[in-house]
């Protein structure tokens, strides 16, 4: 049996009185593309940040290639993080640096070679070389998101997290991004963990889908089983219905 | 509630805050001792802190130096001591007004800007992004700011001292009828090495506190735009207080005996 690339067991996190994660169990296999779906505020972004060691979990275990990473410090934590790329939900571009320096931030080498690599990665997310010297604040929201995506994939880390990669993009650009993530997983054997609300994205990108609700994974399975799934939460989510077991405060 | 409990709790909270700041400062300073360093960041910060503060610090010094000379002249005339204007002006400017007002002006400009910048980076997850891109925010953001402020403040204050003395000289020669050459000679005679050294030491210490407070409050900022606003205010207020307190301590140590 292969060891999962990432294995979460009993992951719990509480902010003040809000128990956001209440024992998340989830495994991602090497080279697999897993998509996490779930309502707004259910802790999807928090889960990614906990795996990256940006937020400390209250309890639970995270194993990467079989090694426990909760509580890592110093050089070991750096080595752990070096294996990940992360697309933040809000982009998180460095607004003091031009686009090309953002994209090539984690790359080594001469300025000329880093710039060339940046332009190359920008092309992969559908942006031309003319944006390379702009500041992030001079770009539209969707363009910023794509620059952030280029930055996340530029070092070709073995594991990449995409937090809502297509949010705020037009359908055509979104399709380009979905294909790119699919390609990274299929061709470069990159393990991808994607959060999205976009069902079109789910269908292009996912090998497997997991749904987070109430602080736990309430359903997971291969993409093919998503439509036939009879879990009422998943059904409500994929049909986008206001009626079902998931109730929004204020809805009636 | 028992008042003793309340007092005890706030004393403890105060110590905890001092501990956090000391730890923050220690972490940043340790990063300066070993590579990787980011010299481009250092120079950039020196430019932002030093060069761009020059106009405001310079103007403050000229105006205050002139006003000081005028007041000493008025006060001194009552005791037939108007001739002390050059000596008292140079001592006042170099020992106290140059570094303190320079420090306060730079704190208003720089500590606030640092807190706002780092605070925005915190709430927009840029600091998290730095970490995931394997760059230590203490090395990349905090250490360069502290180093630059400590190195640049003394230079800034030297300029400020010179301009302050010049302000006094301008007013004294143009309005109060002093002889220019005599004024400058008296100034030079009463200016001692200790005055200049204490001025430089003060300004380096002030620079340290300015950058430390700007970075500390910005780095720990939270809660969106309101949180950044609060961090900015706290950075300015706390650096003002630290500057005035440090000034008193250094003055007493150097000149008190
Ligand atoms: N640093 C923090 N401090 C306090 N609470 C937090 C923090 N980060 C997240 N939370 C809370 O945790 C919950 C989950 O947040 P998270 O960002 O993971 O949601 P999400 O599932 O990604 O939602 P969305 O789909 O809207 O992005 C939210 O209620 C949020 O208020
Ligand atoms: Mg989120």
Short mmCIF file of C-alpha atoms and ligand atoms in Angstrom, two decimals:
data_model
loop_
_atom_site.label_atom_id
_atom_site.label_comp_id
_atom_site.label_asym_id
_atom_site.label_seq_id
_atom_site.Cartn_x
_atom_site.Cartn_y
_atom_site.Cartn_z
CA UNK A 1 0.00 0.00 0.00
CA UNK A 2 1.37 3.41 -0.87
CA UNK A 3 1.83 5.93 1.90
CA UNK A 4 -0.46 8.96 1.45
CA UNK A 5 1.32 12.16 0.53
CA UNK A 6 -0.77 13.99 3.12
CA UNK A 7 -2.71 12.33 5.90
CA UNK A 8 -4.83 14.30 8.33
CA UNK A 9 -6.16 12.53 11.40
CA UNK A 10 -8.45 14.04 14.00
CA UNK A 11 -7.48 17.59 13.11
CA UNK A 12 -9.25 20.06 15.41
CA UNK A 13 -9.13 23.82 15.69
CA UNK A 14 -11.18 26.28 17.68
CA UNK A 15 -11.16 30.07 17.41
CA UNK A 16 -12.57 31.51 20.61
CA UNK A 17 -15.89 29.77 21.09
CA UNK A 18 -16.11 28.62 17.47
CA UNK A 19 -15.08 25.02 16.90
CA UNK A 20 -14.10 25.36 13.25
CA UNK A 21 -12.53 21.94 12.73
CA UNK A 22 -13.73 19.07 14.87
CA UNK A 23 -11.67 16.08 13.83
CA UNK A 24 -10.86 16.17 10.13
CA UNK A 25 -9.68 12.85 8.70
CA UNK A 26 -8.46 12.98 5.13
CA UNK A 27 -5.79 11.41 2.95
CA UNK A 28 -4.34 12.64 -0.32
CA UNK A 29 -2.37 10.18 -2.43
CA UNK A 30 0.79 11.12 -4.34
CA UNK A 31 -0.07 12.63 -7.71
CA UNK A 32 -3.72 12.82 -6.83
CA UNK A 33 -5.88 15.87 -7.34
CA UNK A 34 -8.29 16.23 -4.45
CA UNK A 35 -10.95 18.91 -4.34
CA UNK A 36 -12.45 20.06 -1.06
CA UNK A 37 -15.91 21.54 -1.27
CA UNK A 38 -17.96 23.00 1.54
CA UNK A 39 -19.93 26.03 2.56
CA UNK A 40 -18.41 29.40 3.24
CA UNK A 41 -16.73 29.59 6.65
CA UNK A 42 -16.52 25.83 7.21
CA UNK A 43 -12.75 25.93 7.68
CA UNK A 44 -11.39 24.96 4.28
CA UNK A 45 -8.78 27.72 4.15
CA UNK A 46 -7.92 27.12 7.80
CA UNK A 47 -7.24 23.45 7.01
CA UNK A 48 -4.70 24.41 4.35
CA UNK A 49 -3.01 26.91 6.65
CA UNK A 50 -2.75 24.33 9.39
CA UNK A 51 -1.07 21.87 7.04
CA UNK A 52 1.43 24.60 6.06
CA UNK A 53 2.17 25.32 9.71
CA UNK A 54 0.77 28.86 9.52
CA UNK A 55 -1.84 28.09 12.17
CA UNK A 56 -1.25 25.59 14.97
CA UNK A 57 -3.95 22.93 15.38
CA UNK A 58 -5.43 22.28 18.83
CA UNK A 59 -5.09 18.55 18.33
CA UNK A 60 -4.70 15.94 15.66
CA UNK A 61 -1.96 14.71 13.41
CA UNK A 62 -0.67 15.68 9.98
CA UNK A 63 1.64 13.28 8.21
CA UNK A 64 3.42 14.16 5.01
CA UNK A 65 4.89 11.07 3.31
CA UNK A 66 4.43 9.29 6.59
CA UNK A 67 6.27 11.83 8.76
CA UNK A 68 4.48 13.77 11.46
CA UNK A 69 4.74 17.51 10.83
CA UNK A 70 2.69 19.00 13.68
CA UNK A 71 5.06 20.80 16.02
CA UNK A 72 7.98 21.00 13.60
CA UNK A 73 10.32 23.92 14.21
CA UNK A 74 13.24 25.70 12.61
CA UNK A 75 15.01 23.99 9.73
CA UNK A 76 12.69 20.97 9.77
CA UNK A 77 9.67 23.26 9.40
CA UNK A 78 11.39 25.11 6.56
CA UNK A 79 12.10 21.83 4.80
CA UNK A 80 8.46 20.83 5.27
CA UNK A 81 7.20 24.08 3.77
CA UNK A 82 9.64 23.86 0.88
CA UNK A 83 7.58 20.99 -0.51
CA UNK A 84 4.42 23.09 -0.88
CA UNK A 85 3.14 25.79 -3.15
CA UNK A 86 0.17 27.80 -2.00
CA UNK A 87 -2.30 29.96 -3.85
CA UNK A 88 -3.92 32.12 -1.18
CA UNK A 89 -7.60 32.87 -1.47
CA UNK A 90 -6.91 36.60 -1.60
CA UNK A 91 -3.82 36.26 -3.81
CA UNK A 92 -1.49 37.74 -1.16
CA UNK A 93 0.82 39.27 -3.76
CA UNK A 94 3.63 41.44 -2.40
CA UNK A 95 2.45 44.86 -3.42
CA UNK A 96 5.87 46.44 -3.06
CA UNK A 97 7.33 44.21 -5.77
CA UNK A 98 6.60 44.13 -9.51
CA UNK A 99 4.75 41.16 -10.93
CA UNK A 100 7.81 39.34 -12.22
CA UNK A 101 9.57 39.53 -8.86
CA UNK A 102 6.45 38.18 -7.20
CA UNK A 103 6.30 35.22 -9.55
CA UNK A 104 10.01 34.45 -9.29
CA UNK A 105 10.21 35.13 -5.56
CA UNK A 106 11.14 31.58 -4.56
CA UNK A 107 13.39 30.94 -7.56
CA UNK A 108 17.16 30.99 -7.56
CA UNK A 109 19.53 32.24 -10.21
CA UNK A 110 20.38 35.44 -12.01
CA UNK A 111 17.83 38.21 -12.37
CA UNK A 112 17.61 37.56 -16.11
CA UNK A 113 16.88 33.87 -15.69
CA UNK A 114 14.34 34.50 -12.94
CA UNK A 115 12.63 37.06 -15.09
CA UNK A 116 12.47 34.64 -18.00
CA UNK A 117 11.02 31.97 -15.72
CA UNK A 118 8.46 34.45 -14.42
CA UNK A 119 7.33 35.35 -17.92
CA UNK A 120 7.10 31.66 -18.74
CA UNK A 121 4.88 31.00 -15.73
CA UNK A 122 2.76 34.05 -16.46
CA UNK A 123 2.12 32.64 -19.91
CA UNK A 124 0.85 29.42 -18.34
CA UNK A 125 -1.87 31.32 -16.54
CA UNK A 126 -2.76 33.28 -19.66
CA UNK A 127 -0.90 36.53 -18.94
CA UNK A 128 1.42 38.22 -21.41
CA UNK A 129 4.94 39.55 -20.75
CA UNK A 130 3.58 43.13 -20.68
CA UNK A 131 2.31 42.62 -17.12
CA UNK A 132 5.74 41.58 -15.82
CA UNK A 133 6.82 45.07 -14.82
CA UNK A 134 3.50 46.25 -13.43
CA UNK A 135 2.81 46.46 -9.72
CA UNK A 136 0.07 44.15 -8.40
CA UNK A 137 -2.12 47.16 -7.58
CA UNK A 138 -2.18 48.00 -11.29
CA UNK A 139 -3.86 44.69 -12.15
CA UNK A 140 -7.49 43.66 -12.04
CA UNK A 141 -8.62 41.24 -9.33
CA UNK A 142 -8.69 38.30 -11.71
CA UNK A 143 -5.25 39.13 -13.06
CA UNK A 144 -3.87 39.35 -9.53
CA UNK A 145 -5.28 35.92 -8.79
CA UNK A 146 -3.55 34.54 -11.88
CA UNK A 147 -0.23 36.14 -10.95
CA UNK A 148 -0.58 34.54 -7.52
CA UNK A 149 -1.25 31.23 -9.23
CA UNK A 150 1.88 31.68 -11.35
CA UNK A 151 3.85 32.37 -8.18
CA UNK A 152 2.52 29.23 -6.51
CA UNK A 153 3.45 26.93 -9.41
CA UNK A 154 6.73 28.61 -10.40
CA UNK A 155 9.06 26.48 -8.23
CA UNK A 156 7.14 23.32 -9.29
CA UNK A 157 6.80 22.06 -5.73
CA UNK A 158 5.62 18.47 -5.34
CA UNK A 159 2.42 19.56 -3.55
CA UNK A 160 0.33 22.61 -4.44
CA UNK A 161 -2.69 24.03 -2.64
CA UNK A 162 -5.13 26.10 -4.63
CA UNK A 163 -7.58 28.13 -2.56
CA UNK A 164 -10.39 29.05 -4.95
CA UNK A 165 -8.23 29.33 -8.07
CA UNK A 166 -11.10 30.37 -10.34
CA UNK A 167 -13.01 32.72 -8.06
CA UNK A 168 -13.53 36.04 -9.80
CA UNK A 169 -12.42 34.83 -13.23
CA UNK A 170 -14.42 34.84 -16.44
CA UNK A 171 -15.51 31.37 -17.64
CA UNK A 172 -12.87 31.13 -20.36
CA UNK A 173 -9.95 32.09 -18.10
CA UNK A 174 -11.39 29.79 -15.45
CA UNK A 175 -11.31 26.93 -17.96
CA UNK A 176 -7.65 27.71 -18.74
CA UNK A 177 -6.81 27.59 -15.03
CA UNK A 178 -8.75 24.36 -14.50
CA UNK A 179 -6.91 22.74 -17.39
CA UNK A 180 -3.60 23.97 -15.98
CA UNK A 181 -4.25 22.40 -12.58
CA UNK A 182 -5.36 19.17 -14.26
CA UNK A 183 -2.20 19.19 -16.34
CA UNK A 184 0.07 19.79 -13.34
CA UNK A 185 -1.43 16.77 -11.65
CA UNK A 186 -1.49 14.48 -14.68
CA UNK A 187 1.77 15.41 -16.37
CA UNK A 188 4.03 16.60 -13.57
CA UNK A 189 2.57 14.22 -10.98
CA UNK A 190 2.06 17.14 -8.65
CA UNK A 191 -0.24 16.44 -5.75
CA UNK A 192 -2.95 19.07 -5.85
CA UNK A 193 -5.40 20.07 -3.16
CA UNK A 194 -7.96 22.51 -4.47
CA UNK A 195 -10.71 24.38 -2.68
CA UNK A 196 -13.49 25.58 -4.90
CA UNK A 197 -17.16 26.50 -4.96
CA UNK A 198 -17.23 26.19 -8.72
CA UNK A 199 -18.78 22.86 -9.72
CA UNK A 200 -17.36 23.19 -13.21
CA UNK A 201 -13.92 23.43 -11.66
CA UNK A 202 -14.61 20.37 -9.50
CA UNK A 203 -15.47 18.31 -12.55
CA UNK A 204 -12.35 19.31 -14.50
CA UNK A 205 -9.81 19.24 -11.72
CA UNK A 206 -10.78 16.50 -9.30
CA UNK A 207 -9.75 12.89 -9.12
CA UNK A 208 -11.50 12.73 -5.80
CA UNK A 209 -13.82 15.07 -3.93
CA UNK A 210 -14.24 15.61 -0.19
CA UNK A 211 -16.88 17.71 1.49
CA UNK A 212 -16.21 19.58 4.71
CA UNK A 213 -19.19 20.41 6.86
CA UNK A 214 -19.63 20.98 10.57
CA UNK A 215 -15.90 20.62 11.17
CA UNK A 216 -15.60 17.13 9.70
CA UNK A 217 -15.34 15.49 6.29
CA UNK A 218 -18.89 14.28 5.82
CA UNK A 219 -18.36 12.67 2.46
CA UNK A 220 -15.53 11.75 0.15
CA UNK A 221 -15.28 9.72 -3.01
CA UNK A 222 -14.06 9.63 -6.60
CA UNK A 223 -15.36 12.30 -8.94
CA UNK A 224 -17.43 9.72 -10.81
CA UNK A 225 -19.42 8.92 -7.68
CA UNK A 226 -20.26 12.57 -6.97
CA UNK A 227 -23.39 12.73 -9.10
CA UNK A 228 -24.78 9.42 -7.95
CA UNK A 229 -24.06 10.24 -4.32
CA UNK A 230 -27.08 10.20 -2.07
CA UNK A 231 -25.58 12.21 0.79
CA UNK A 232 -28.14 15.00 1.25
CA UNK A 233 -25.46 17.59 2.12
CA UNK A 234 -23.47 16.85 -1.02
CA UNK A 235 -26.63 16.79 -3.11
CA UNK A 236 -27.69 20.17 -1.81
CA UNK A 237 -24.21 21.59 -2.46
CA UNK A 238 -23.85 20.35 -6.03
CA UNK A 239 -27.35 21.36 -7.01
CA UNK A 240 -26.90 24.71 -5.29
CA UNK A 241 -30.25 24.59 -3.56
CA UNK A 242 -31.31 26.80 -0.69
CA UNK A 243 -33.42 23.93 0.65
CA UNK A 244 -31.84 20.97 2.37
CA UNK A 245 -29.96 19.98 5.48
CA UNK A 246 -27.50 22.92 5.22
CA UNK A 247 -29.31 25.92 6.65
CA UNK A 248 -27.98 29.44 6.44
CA UNK A 249 -28.76 31.71 9.36
CA UNK A 250 -31.60 33.98 8.29
CA UNK A 251 -32.86 31.63 5.58
CA UNK A 252 -36.36 30.19 5.95
CA UNK B 1 -13.39 43.40 41.94
CA UNK B 2 -10.62 43.68 44.50
CA UNK B 3 -8.51 46.69 43.42
CA UNK B 4 -5.32 44.82 44.26
CA UNK B 5 -6.29 42.10 41.83
CA UNK B 6 -6.90 44.67 39.11
CA UNK B 7 -3.56 46.36 39.73
CA UNK B 8 -1.79 43.02 39.84
CA UNK B 9 -3.40 41.93 36.60
CA UNK B 10 -2.38 45.05 34.73
CA UNK B 11 1.17 44.88 36.09
CA UNK B 12 1.39 41.29 34.91
CA UNK B 13 -0.03 42.25 31.52
CA UNK B 14 2.57 44.99 31.31
CA UNK B 15 5.40 42.58 32.01
CA UNK B 16 3.98 40.13 29.48
CA UNK B 17 3.95 42.88 26.84
CA UNK B 18 7.54 43.84 27.64
CA UNK B 19 8.47 40.17 27.34
CA UNK B 20 6.80 39.89 23.95
CA UNK B 21 8.52 43.02 22.65
CA UNK B 22 11.90 41.86 23.96
CA UNK B 23 11.45 38.49 22.32
CA UNK B 24 10.44 40.13 19.06
CA UNK B 25 13.50 42.40 19.17
CA UNK B 26 15.78 39.50 20.07
CA UNK B 27 14.51 37.41 17.18
CA UNK B 28 15.09 40.26 14.73
CA UNK B 29 18.59 41.00 16.05
CA UNK B 30 19.61 37.34 15.96
CA UNK B 31 18.66 37.25 12.29
CA UNK B 32 21.17 40.01 11.63
CA UNK B 33 24.00 37.83 12.89
CA UNK B 34 23.73 35.05 10.33
CA UNK B 35 22.94 34.88 6.60
CA UNK B 36 20.89 34.97 4.46
CA UNK B 37 20.88 38.75 4.44
CA UNK B 38 18.93 40.93 2.07
CA UNK B 39 21.13 44.00 1.53
CA UNK B 40 18.79 45.38 -1.13
CA UNK B 41 16.09 45.57 1.54
CA UNK B 42 18.50 47.33 3.91
CA UNK B 43 19.38 50.04 1.41
CA UNK B 44 15.81 50.49 0.41
CA UNK B 45 14.84 51.05 4.03
CA UNK B 46 17.73 53.46 4.62
CA UNK B 47 16.46 55.48 1.71
CA UNK B 48 12.88 55.44 2.96
CA UNK B 49 13.78 56.25 6.56
CA UNK B 50 16.69 58.61 6.08
CA UNK B 51 16.46 60.44 2.81
CA UNK B 52 12.71 60.86 2.79
CA UNK B 53 12.67 62.09 6.41
CA UNK B 54 15.27 64.75 5.72
CA UNK B 55 12.88 67.58 4.72
CA UNK B 56 10.60 67.26 7.72
CA UNK B 57 13.46 66.77 10.19
CA UNK B 58 15.41 69.63 8.66
CA UNK B 59 12.51 72.07 8.77
CA UNK B 60 11.74 71.13 12.36
CA UNK B 61 15.34 71.78 13.33
CA UNK B 62 15.59 75.18 11.64
CA UNK B 63 12.34 76.47 13.10
CA UNK B 64 13.04 75.15 16.57
CA UNK B 65 16.64 76.38 16.59
CA UNK B 66 15.47 79.88 15.67
CA UNK B 67 12.68 79.89 18.24
CA UNK B 68 15.08 78.66 20.90
CA UNK B 69 17.58 81.44 20.13
CA UNK B 70 14.79 84.02 20.36
CA UNK B 71 13.59 82.73 23.73
CA UNK B 72 17.08 82.55 25.19
CA UNK B 73 17.65 86.09 24.04
CA UNK B 74 14.46 87.29 25.74
CA UNK B 75 15.11 85.31 28.90
CA UNK B 76 18.81 86.14 28.98
CA UNK B 77 18.23 89.89 28.55
CA UNK B 78 16.56 90.02 31.96
CA UNK B 79 19.83 89.00 33.62
CA UNK B 80 22.05 90.86 31.25
CA UNK B 81 22.99 87.50 29.78
CA UNK B 82 21.83 87.87 26.21
CA UNK B 83 25.32 86.94 25.05
CA UNK B 84 24.67 83.33 26.13
CA UNK B 85 22.45 82.82 23.08
CA UNK B 86 24.99 80.93 20.93
CA UNK B 87 26.24 78.71 23.76
CA UNK B 88 22.84 77.77 25.14
CA UNK B 89 21.36 77.30 21.69
CA UNK B 90 24.04 74.87 20.59
CA UNK B 91 23.83 72.87 23.82
CA UNK B 92 20.04 72.83 23.73
CA UNK B 93 19.90 71.79 20.11
CA UNK B 94 22.62 69.16 20.14
CA UNK B 95 21.85 67.61 23.51
CA UNK B 96 18.07 67.64 23.48
CA UNK B 97 16.07 69.27 20.72
CA UNK B 98 17.91 67.83 17.72
CA UNK B 99 17.66 64.19 18.74
CA UNK B 100 14.31 64.38 20.53
CA UNK B 101 12.39 66.41 17.97
CA UNK B 102 14.13 64.57 15.13
CA UNK B 103 13.19 61.28 16.79
CA UNK B 104 9.59 62.32 17.28
CA UNK B 105 9.24 63.55 13.72
CA UNK B 106 10.75 60.36 12.33
CA UNK B 107 8.55 58.31 14.66
CA UNK B 108 5.48 60.08 13.33
CA UNK B 109 6.54 59.46 9.77
CA UNK B 110 8.23 56.10 9.91
CA UNK B 111 6.80 54.09 12.80
CA UNK B 112 3.31 54.73 11.46
CA UNK B 113 4.29 53.82 7.91
CA UNK B 114 6.00 50.63 9.04
CA UNK B 115 3.04 49.58 11.16
CA UNK B 116 0.62 50.30 8.34
CA UNK B 117 2.73 48.43 5.80
CA UNK B 118 3.41 45.37 7.91
CA UNK B 119 -0.14 45.41 9.25
CA UNK B 120 -1.54 45.42 5.73
CA UNK B 121 0.82 42.63 4.79
CA UNK B 122 -0.41 40.69 7.80
CA UNK B 123 -4.13 41.09 7.13
CA UNK B 124 -3.79 40.45 3.39
CA UNK B 125 -1.82 37.26 4.17
CA UNK B 126 1.35 38.57 2.52
CA UNK B 127 3.31 37.61 5.62
CA UNK B 128 1.88 34.08 5.40
CA UNK B 129 2.81 34.05 1.72
CA UNK B 130 6.39 35.07 2.58
CA UNK B 131 6.62 32.16 4.98
CA UNK B 132 5.31 29.67 2.44
CA UNK B 133 7.87 31.01 -0.04
CA UNK B 134 10.56 30.13 2.51
CA UNK B 135 11.45 33.67 3.40
CA UNK B 136 11.66 34.53 7.06
CA UNK B 137 9.61 37.71 7.63
CA UNK B 138 12.02 38.72 10.39
CA UNK B 139 14.90 38.70 7.93
CA UNK B 140 13.01 40.18 5.03
CA UNK B 141 10.88 42.77 6.79
CA UNK B 142 11.85 43.42 10.40
CA UNK B 143 15.65 43.19 10.57
CA UNK B 144 16.25 45.51 7.59
CA UNK B 145 13.98 48.16 9.09
CA UNK B 146 15.63 48.05 12.50
CA UNK B 147 19.13 48.03 11.08
CA UNK B 148 18.39 50.88 8.69
CA UNK B 149 16.77 53.00 11.40
CA UNK B 150 19.67 52.51 13.82
CA UNK B 151 22.23 53.43 11.17
CA UNK B 152 20.38 56.29 9.58
CA UNK B 153 18.99 58.13 12.59
CA UNK B 154 22.40 59.39 13.81
CA UNK B 155 23.13 60.83 10.37
CA UNK B 156 19.74 62.44 10.25
CA UNK B 157 20.21 63.93 13.69
CA UNK B 158 23.66 65.26 12.81
CA UNK B 159 22.07 67.13 9.94
CA UNK B 160 19.25 68.20 12.20
CA UNK B 161 21.72 69.53 14.79
CA UNK B 162 23.59 71.51 12.18
CA UNK B 163 20.38 72.98 10.80
CA UNK B 164 19.10 73.78 14.29
CA UNK B 165 22.28 75.69 15.12
CA UNK B 166 22.02 77.38 11.75
CA UNK B 167 18.44 78.41 12.50
CA UNK B 168 19.59 80.02 15.73
CA UNK B 169 22.48 81.73 13.99
CA UNK B 170 20.21 83.06 11.24
CA UNK B 171 17.77 84.57 13.70
CA UNK B 172 20.49 85.92 15.99
CA UNK B 173 22.41 87.62 13.20
CA UNK B 174 19.41 88.83 11.20
CA UNK B 175 17.11 89.97 13.99
CA UNK B 176 19.00 90.17 17.26
CA UNK B 177 22.08 92.00 16.01
CA UNK B 178 24.72 89.35 16.77
CA UNK B 179 27.99 89.38 14.89
CA UNK B 180 28.13 86.37 12.61
CA UNK B 181 31.78 85.39 13.10
CA UNK B 182 31.60 85.84 16.87
CA UNK B 183 28.39 83.84 17.09
CA UNK B 184 29.96 80.92 15.24
CA UNK B 185 33.15 81.09 17.28
CA UNK B 186 31.19 80.98 20.55
CA UNK B 187 29.11 78.11 19.24
CA UNK B 188 32.25 76.14 18.40
CA UNK B 189 33.83 76.91 21.77
CA UNK B 190 30.89 75.63 23.80
CA UNK B 191 30.19 72.52 21.71
CA UNK B 192 31.90 69.53 23.32
CA UNK B 193 32.56 66.02 22.07
CA UNK B 194 30.27 64.60 24.79
CA UNK B 195 27.38 66.62 23.43
CA UNK B 196 27.79 65.21 19.96
CA UNK B 197 28.38 61.66 21.18
CA UNK B 198 25.31 61.70 23.41
CA UNK B 199 23.31 63.10 20.53
CA UNK B 200 24.42 60.24 18.28
CA UNK B 201 23.81 57.59 20.93
CA UNK B 202 20.36 58.97 21.60
CA UNK B 203 19.43 59.04 17.96
CA UNK B 204 20.58 55.46 17.38
CA UNK B 205 18.51 54.32 20.37
CA UNK B 206 15.52 56.31 19.14
CA UNK B 207 15.90 54.78 15.68
CA UNK B 208 15.87 51.33 17.24
CA UNK B 209 12.67 52.02 19.17
CA UNK B 210 10.96 53.64 16.18
CA UNK B 211 11.56 50.66 13.90
CA UNK B 212 10.90 48.15 16.66
CA UNK B 213 7.52 49.64 17.56
CA UNK B 214 6.53 50.10 13.92
CA UNK B 215 7.37 46.49 13.09
CA UNK B 216 6.08 44.98 16.33
CA UNK B 217 2.64 46.53 16.13
CA UNK B 218 2.34 45.99 12.38
CA UNK B 219 3.49 42.39 12.53
CA UNK B 220 0.98 41.51 15.24
CA UNK B 221 -1.84 43.44 13.66
CA UNK B 222 -5.14 41.72 13.01
CA UNK B 223 -8.76 42.46 12.42
CA UNK B 224 -8.75 44.07 8.98
CA UNK B 225 -8.45 47.76 8.25
CA UNK B 226 -9.51 48.74 11.78
CA UNK B 227 -6.81 46.50 13.22
CA UNK B 228 -4.18 48.11 11.01
CA UNK B 229 -5.37 51.55 12.08
CA UNK B 230 -5.03 50.56 15.70
CA UNK B 231 -1.57 49.12 15.10
CA UNK B 232 -0.49 52.38 13.48
CA UNK B 233 -1.71 54.48 16.39
CA UNK B 234 -0.09 52.16 18.91
CA UNK B 235 3.19 52.24 17.02
CA UNK B 236 3.33 56.03 17.07
CA UNK B 237 2.22 56.45 20.68
CA UNK B 238 4.51 53.75 22.04
CA UNK B 239 7.53 54.97 20.08
CA UNK B 240 6.89 58.54 21.33
CA UNK B 241 6.82 57.34 24.92
CA UNK B 242 9.90 55.15 24.49
CA UNK B 243 11.81 58.02 22.87
CA UNK B 244 11.00 60.43 25.67
CA UNK B 245 11.76 57.85 28.34
CA UNK B 246 15.04 56.77 26.73
CA UNK B 247 15.99 60.41 26.32
CA UNK B 248 15.54 61.03 30.01
CA UNK B 249 17.50 57.94 30.97
CA UNK B 250 20.42 58.74 28.64
CA UNK B 251 20.46 62.40 29.68
CA UNK B 252 20.62 61.48 33.36
CA UNK B 253 23.35 58.90 32.76
CA UNK B 254 25.52 61.13 30.58
CA UNK B 255 24.99 64.57 32.09
CA UNK B 256 23.49 63.87 35.51
CA UNK B 257 26.70 63.45 37.46
N1 LIG C 1 -7.05 33.80 12.26
C1 LIG C 1 -8.33 33.59 12.62
N2 LIG C 1 -8.79 34.01 13.81
C2 LIG C 1 -10.06 33.79 14.19
N3 LIG C 1 -10.95 33.15 13.45
C3 LIG C 1 -10.56 32.69 12.25
C4 LIG C 1 -9.24 32.88 11.77
N4 LIG C 1 -9.13 32.33 10.55
C5 LIG C 1 -10.35 31.82 10.28
N5 LIG C 1 -11.21 32.02 11.29
C6 LIG C 1 -12.60 31.56 11.35
O1 LIG C 1 -12.63 30.20 10.96
C7 LIG C 1 -13.75 29.93 10.17
C8 LIG C 1 -13.33 29.22 8.91
O2 LIG C 1 -12.58 30.12 8.10
P1 LIG C 1 -12.03 29.69 6.68
O3 LIG C 1 -11.32 30.85 6.15
O4 LIG C 1 -11.28 28.42 6.77
O5 LIG C 1 -13.36 29.45 5.87
P2 LIG C 1 -13.50 28.83 4.43
O6 LIG C 1 -14.08 27.47 4.56
O7 LIG C 1 -12.23 28.94 3.69
O8 LIG C 1 -14.62 29.78 3.82
P3 LIG C 1 -14.69 30.47 2.37
O9 LIG C 1 -15.24 29.47 1.45
O10 LIG C 1 -15.64 31.59 2.58
O11 LIG C 1 -13.32 30.93 2.03
C9 LIG C 1 -14.45 31.25 9.94
O12 LIG C 1 -15.56 31.29 10.79
C10 LIG C 1 -13.46 32.29 10.35
O13 LIG C 1 -14.15 33.35 10.97
MG1 LIG C 2 -11.50 30.18 2.34
#
